[in-house]
Coordinates of N, CA and C in Angstrom, one line a residue:
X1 N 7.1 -8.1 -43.1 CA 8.2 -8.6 -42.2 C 8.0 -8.1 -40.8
X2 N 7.7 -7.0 -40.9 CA 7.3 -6.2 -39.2 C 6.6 -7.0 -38.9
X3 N 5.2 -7.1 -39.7 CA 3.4 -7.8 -39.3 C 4.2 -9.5 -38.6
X4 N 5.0 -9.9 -39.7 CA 5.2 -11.2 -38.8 C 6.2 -11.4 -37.6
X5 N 7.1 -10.8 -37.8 CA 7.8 -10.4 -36.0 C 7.0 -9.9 -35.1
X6 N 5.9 -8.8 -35.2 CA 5.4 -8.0 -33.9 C 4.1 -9.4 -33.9
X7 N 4.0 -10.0 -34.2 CA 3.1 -11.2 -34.2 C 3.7 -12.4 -33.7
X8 N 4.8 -12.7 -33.7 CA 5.6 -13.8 -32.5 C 5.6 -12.8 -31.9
X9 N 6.4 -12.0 -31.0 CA 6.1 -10.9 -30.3 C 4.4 -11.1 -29.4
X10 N 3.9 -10.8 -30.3 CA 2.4 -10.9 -29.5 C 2.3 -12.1 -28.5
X11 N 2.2 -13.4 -29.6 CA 2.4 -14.8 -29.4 C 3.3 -15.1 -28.0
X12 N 4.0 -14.6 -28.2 CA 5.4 -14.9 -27.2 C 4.9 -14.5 -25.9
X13 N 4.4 -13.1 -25.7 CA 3.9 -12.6 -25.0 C 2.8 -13.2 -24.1
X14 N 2.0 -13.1 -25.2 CA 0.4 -14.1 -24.5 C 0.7 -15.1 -23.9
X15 N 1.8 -16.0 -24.7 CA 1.5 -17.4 -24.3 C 2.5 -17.0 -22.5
X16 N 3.5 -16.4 -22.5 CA 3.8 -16.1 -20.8 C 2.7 -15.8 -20.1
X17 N 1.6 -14.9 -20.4 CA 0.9 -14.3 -19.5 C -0.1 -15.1 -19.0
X18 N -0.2 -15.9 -19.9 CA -1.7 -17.4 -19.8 C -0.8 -18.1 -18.9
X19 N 0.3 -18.6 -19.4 CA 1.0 -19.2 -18.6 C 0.9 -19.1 -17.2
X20 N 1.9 -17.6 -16.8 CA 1.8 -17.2 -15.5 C 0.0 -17.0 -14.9
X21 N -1.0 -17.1 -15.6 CA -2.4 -16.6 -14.9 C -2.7 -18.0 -14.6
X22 N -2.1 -19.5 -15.7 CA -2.5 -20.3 -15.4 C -2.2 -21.3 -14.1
X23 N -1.1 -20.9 -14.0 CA 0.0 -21.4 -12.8 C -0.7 -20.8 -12.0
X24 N -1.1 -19.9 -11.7 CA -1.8 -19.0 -10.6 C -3.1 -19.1 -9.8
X25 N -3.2 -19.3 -11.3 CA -5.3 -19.4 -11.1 C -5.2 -21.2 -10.7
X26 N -5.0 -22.0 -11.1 CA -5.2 -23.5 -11.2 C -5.3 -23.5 -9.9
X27 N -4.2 -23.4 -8.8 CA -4.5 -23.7 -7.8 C -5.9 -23.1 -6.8
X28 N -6.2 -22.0 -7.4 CA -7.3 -21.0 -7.3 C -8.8 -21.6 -7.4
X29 N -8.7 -22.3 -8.7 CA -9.6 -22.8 -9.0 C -10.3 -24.1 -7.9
X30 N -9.0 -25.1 -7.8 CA -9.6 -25.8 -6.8 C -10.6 -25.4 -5.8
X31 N -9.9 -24.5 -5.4 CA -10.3 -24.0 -3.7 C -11.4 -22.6 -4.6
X32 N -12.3 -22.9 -4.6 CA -13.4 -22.1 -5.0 C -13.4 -21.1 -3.8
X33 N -13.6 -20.9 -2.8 CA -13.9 -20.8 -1.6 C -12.8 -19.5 -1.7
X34 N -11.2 -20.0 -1.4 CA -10.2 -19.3 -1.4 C -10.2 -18.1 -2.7
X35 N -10.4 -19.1 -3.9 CA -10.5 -17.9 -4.5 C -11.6 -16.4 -4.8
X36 N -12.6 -17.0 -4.0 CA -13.8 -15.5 -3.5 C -13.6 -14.9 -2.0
X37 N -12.3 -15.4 -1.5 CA -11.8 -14.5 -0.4 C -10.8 -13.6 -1.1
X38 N -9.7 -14.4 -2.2 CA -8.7 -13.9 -2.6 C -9.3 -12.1 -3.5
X39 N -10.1 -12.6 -4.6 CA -10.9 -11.4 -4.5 C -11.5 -10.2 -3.8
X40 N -11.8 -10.8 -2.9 CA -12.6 -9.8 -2.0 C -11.2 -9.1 -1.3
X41 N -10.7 -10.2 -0.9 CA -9.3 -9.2 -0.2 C -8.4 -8.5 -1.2
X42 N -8.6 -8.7 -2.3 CA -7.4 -7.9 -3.2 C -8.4 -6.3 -2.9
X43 N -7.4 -5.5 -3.5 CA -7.6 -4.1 -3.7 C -8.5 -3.6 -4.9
X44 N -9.6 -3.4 -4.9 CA -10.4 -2.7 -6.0 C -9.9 -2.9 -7.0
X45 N -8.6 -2.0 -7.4 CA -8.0 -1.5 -8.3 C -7.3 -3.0 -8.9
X46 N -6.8 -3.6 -7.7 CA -6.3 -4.9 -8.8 C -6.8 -5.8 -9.1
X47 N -8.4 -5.5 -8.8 CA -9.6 -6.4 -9.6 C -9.6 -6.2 -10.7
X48 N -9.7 -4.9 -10.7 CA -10.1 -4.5 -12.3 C -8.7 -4.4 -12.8
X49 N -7.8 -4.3 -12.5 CA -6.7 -5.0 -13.3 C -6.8 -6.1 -13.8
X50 N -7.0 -7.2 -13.1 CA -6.7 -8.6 -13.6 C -7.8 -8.4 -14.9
X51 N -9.3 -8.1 -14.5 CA -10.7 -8.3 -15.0 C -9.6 -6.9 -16.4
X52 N -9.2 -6.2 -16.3 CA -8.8 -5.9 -17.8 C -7.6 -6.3 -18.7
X53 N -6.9 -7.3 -18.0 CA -5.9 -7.9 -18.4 C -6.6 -9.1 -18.9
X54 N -7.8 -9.4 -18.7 CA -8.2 -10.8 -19.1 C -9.0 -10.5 -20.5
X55 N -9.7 -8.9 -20.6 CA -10.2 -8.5 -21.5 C -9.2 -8.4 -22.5
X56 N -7.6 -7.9 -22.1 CA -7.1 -7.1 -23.7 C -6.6 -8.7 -24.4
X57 N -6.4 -9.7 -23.0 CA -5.7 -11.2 -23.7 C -6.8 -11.9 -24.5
X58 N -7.9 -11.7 -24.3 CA -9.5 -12.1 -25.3 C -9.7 -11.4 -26.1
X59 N -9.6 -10.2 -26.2 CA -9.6 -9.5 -27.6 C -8.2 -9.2 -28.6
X60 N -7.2 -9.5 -27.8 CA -6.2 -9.9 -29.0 C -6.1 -11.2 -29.7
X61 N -6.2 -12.3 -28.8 CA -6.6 -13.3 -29.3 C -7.9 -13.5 -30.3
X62 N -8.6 -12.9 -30.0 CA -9.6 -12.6 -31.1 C -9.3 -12.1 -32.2
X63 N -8.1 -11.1 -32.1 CA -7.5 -10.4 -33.7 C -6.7 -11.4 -34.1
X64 N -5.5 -12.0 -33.2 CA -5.0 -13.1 -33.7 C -5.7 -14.1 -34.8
X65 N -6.2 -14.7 -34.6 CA -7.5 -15.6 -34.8 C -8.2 -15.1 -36.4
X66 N -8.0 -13.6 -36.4 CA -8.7 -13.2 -37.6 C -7.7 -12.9 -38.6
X67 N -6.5 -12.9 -38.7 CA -5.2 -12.7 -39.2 C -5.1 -14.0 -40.2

């Protein structure tokens, strides 16, 4: 019963955060350009945020997937 609640939970989760990255990034993507300034001018530290936030949403998705 847990396994299947903390698993919507998960679900519920992921699907906001793709969401919000997707709404974010789309426009991002157009503009190739913008988005290798957007980069460069963010702060170190919130690169490698995003770049580990993109890692934990691909390897949970990966566990999902094997469930």
């Amino acid at each position: 019963m847990f396994l299947t609640v903390s698993r919507q939970v998960v679900l519920g989760t992921l699907a906001q955060i793709l969401l919000y990255q997707l709404i974010q990034v789309k426009p991002l993507l157009l503009n190739h350009q913008y988005l290798v300034n957007a980069l460069l001018l963010k702060p170190p530290t919130l690169v490698l945020f995003d770049l580990g936030v993109l890692v934990v949403v691909v390897l949970t998705m990966g566990v999902l997937m094997d469930w």
